[in-house]
Amino acid sequence: MDIGGGYHYFPGFLDRDAQRGLLALIRAVLASAPLYTPLMPGSGRPMSVRMSNCGPWGWVTDRERGYRYQRRHPETGEEWPPMPGAIAALWAELCAYPAMAESCLINYYGARARMGLHRDQDEEDFSAPILSISLGDEALFRMGGPARKDPTRSLRLASGDLVLMTGAARSSYHGIDRIVPGSSALLEEGGRFNLTCRRVHGPDWPHEVPR
């Protein structure tokens, strides 16, 4: 469903069984690449979400070096686990792009977590879409424009919903205002996982990078 501004909304795209299966794959990823608390550049203030990654590249942030992609977990020093095939299949099905995703950022939102308005600008090719997958508690997703002060609108995302960001949405501010605790029973611990699939480099960059 095209909801304007380069945003495409797929409510209930993943049924309950598919959600459970994907959650099991994410828990397996986190067993070797555990969630950690990222720090804001400059201030060193901890973000309210915890995060990890899978795929050849992972998005990270810290006080000294800021926002970037890198090959290894910042705390364990190990390479990120491979991206599960079920996630890669969703990218292949929904994203009209001539190369596979190279990164899946895993954000975990507890009851009080949020994500301020921001733009995803650390990728090389802005013609590549971003695919967002929601698992767990509902979240209030805010969508704006290319300037931080542009008018915004909100979309309530439930477990199993997908959002595809293309075109103008790739340069638009967006964020998560809040989650709705207890709105889903998918996660035993409560909260929400958001999986964000991205192409880091241009389409001609090799998927496997020499070590």
mmCIF file of N, CA and C in Angstrom, residues 56-57 69-71 97-103 123-125 198-211:
data_model
loop_
_atom_site.group_PDB
_atom_site.id
_atom_site.type_symbol
_atom_site.label_atom_id
_atom_site.label_comp_id
_atom_site.label_asym_id
_atom_site.label_seq_id
_atom_site.Cartn_x
_atom_site.Cartn_y
_atom_site.Cartn_z
ATOM 1 N N PRO A 56 26.740 -8.894 6.275
ATOM 2 C CA PRO A 56 28.164 -8.561 6.170
ATOM 3 C C PRO A 56 28.562 -7.274 6.885
ATOM 4 N N TRP A 57 27.639 -6.315 6.960
ATOM 5 C CA TRP A 57 27.942 -5.021 7.576
ATOM 6 C C TRP A 57 26.919 -4.714 8.652
ATOM 7 N N TYR A 69 29.067 2.173 9.327
ATOM 8 C CA TYR A 69 28.941 0.726 9.174
ATOM 9 C C TYR A 69 30.309 0.091 9.392
ATOM 10 N N GLN A 70 30.313 -1.077 10.003
ATOM 11 C CA GLN A 70 31.563 -1.801 10.186
ATOM 12 C C GLN A 70 31.280 -3.302 10.167
ATOM 13 N N ARG A 71 32.345 -4.079 10.040
ATOM 14 C CA ARG A 71 32.219 -5.514 9.845
ATOM 15 C C ARG A 71 32.057 -6.296 11.152
ATOM 16 N N TYR A 97 15.486 -3.654 -6.335
ATOM 17 C CA TYR A 97 16.866 -3.166 -6.341
ATOM 18 C C TYR A 97 17.760 -4.295 -6.832
ATOM 19 N N PRO A 98 18.767 -3.989 -7.657
ATOM 20 C CA PRO A 98 19.536 -5.054 -8.314
ATOM 21 C C PRO A 98 20.617 -5.705 -7.459
ATOM 22 N N ALA A 99 20.562 -5.546 -6.161
ATOM 23 C CA ALA A 99 21.544 -6.182 -5.275
ATOM 24 C C ALA A 99 20.877 -6.454 -3.940
ATOM 25 N N MET A 100 21.455 -7.414 -3.205
ATOM 26 C CA MET A 100 20.872 -7.815 -1.933
ATOM 27 C C MET A 100 21.236 -6.840 -0.816
ATOM 28 N N ALA A 101 20.432 -6.874 0.233
ATOM 29 C CA ALA A 101 20.743 -6.095 1.432
ATOM 30 C C ALA A 101 22.069 -6.576 2.019
ATOM 31 N N GLU A 102 22.823 -5.652 2.576
ATOM 32 C CA GLU A 102 24.103 -5.985 3.201
ATOM 33 C C GLU A 102 24.065 -5.877 4.716
ATOM 34 N N SER A 103 23.001 -5.305 5.241
ATOM 35 C CA SER A 103 22.924 -5.081 6.682
ATOM 36 C C SER A 103 21.491 -5.202 7.146
ATOM 37 N N GLU A 123 24.497 5.402 3.973
ATOM 38 C CA GLU A 123 24.607 4.482 2.857
ATOM 39 C C GLU A 123 25.100 5.220 1.612
ATOM 40 N N GLU A 124 25.689 4.488 0.674
ATOM 41 C CA GLU A 124 26.252 5.112 -0.525
ATOM 42 C C GLU A 124 25.197 5.442 -1.571
ATOM 43 N N ASP A 125 24.203 4.582 -1.742
ATOM 44 C CA ASP A 125 23.257 4.703 -2.849
ATOM 45 C C ASP A 125 21.859 4.936 -2.301
ATOM 46 N N ARG A 198 19.124 -2.878 4.900
ATOM 47 C CA ARG A 198 19.705 -1.785 4.116
ATOM 48 C C ARG A 198 20.779 -2.306 3.166
ATOM 49 N N ARG A 199 20.928 -1.630 2.056
ATOM 50 C CA ARG A 199 22.065 -1.818 1.168
ATOM 51 C C ARG A 199 23.074 -0.738 1.512
ATOM 52 N N VAL A 200 24.264 -1.127 1.918
ATOM 53 C CA VAL A 200 25.262 -0.169 2.398
ATOM 54 C C VAL A 200 26.007 0.485 1.238
ATOM 55 N N HIS A 201 26.405 -0.321 0.253
ATOM 56 C CA HIS A 201 27.187 0.159 -0.886
ATOM 57 C C HIS A 201 26.327 0.177 -2.149
ATOM 58 N N GLY A 202 26.895 0.674 -3.237
ATOM 59 C CA GLY A 202 26.204 0.665 -4.517
ATOM 60 C C GLY A 202 25.993 -0.750 -5.016
ATOM 61 N N PRO A 203 25.197 -0.907 -6.066
ATOM 62 C CA PRO A 203 24.830 -2.250 -6.522
ATOM 63 C C PRO A 203 25.984 -3.077 -7.059
ATOM 64 N N ASP A 204 27.088 -2.435 -7.453
ATOM 65 C CA ASP A 204 28.209 -3.175 -8.017
ATOM 66 C C ASP A 204 29.225 -3.622 -6.970
ATOM 67 N N TRP A 205 29.033 -3.183 -5.721
ATOM 68 C CA TRP A 205 29.944 -3.596 -4.658
ATOM 69 C C TRP A 205 29.763 -5.086 -4.382
ATOM 70 N N PRO A 206 30.851 -5.864 -4.237
ATOM 71 C CA PRO A 206 30.677 -7.304 -3.990
ATOM 72 C C PRO A 206 30.014 -7.559 -2.653
ATOM 73 N N HIS A 207 29.145 -8.562 -2.642
ATOM 74 C CA HIS A 207 28.440 -8.896 -1.393
ATOM 75 C C HIS A 207 29.425 -9.391 -0.333
ATOM 76 N N GLU A 208 30.380 -10.194 -0.756
ATOM 77 C CA GLU A 208 31.379 -10.685 0.183
ATOM 78 C C GLU A 208 32.618 -9.806 0.109
ATOM 79 N N VAL A 209 32.995 -9.228 1.216
ATOM 80 C CA VAL A 209 34.116 -8.298 1.273
ATOM 81 C C VAL A 209 35.352 -9.028 1.780
ATOM 82 N N PRO A 210 36.485 -8.894 1.094
ATOM 83 C CA PRO A 210 37.706 -9.567 1.577
ATOM 84 C C PRO A 210 38.028 -9.157 3.005
ATOM 85 N N ARG A 211 38.498 -10.111 3.798
ATOM 86 C CA ARG A 211 38.823 -9.824 5.200
ATOM 87 C C ARG A 211 40.255 -9.288 5.285
#
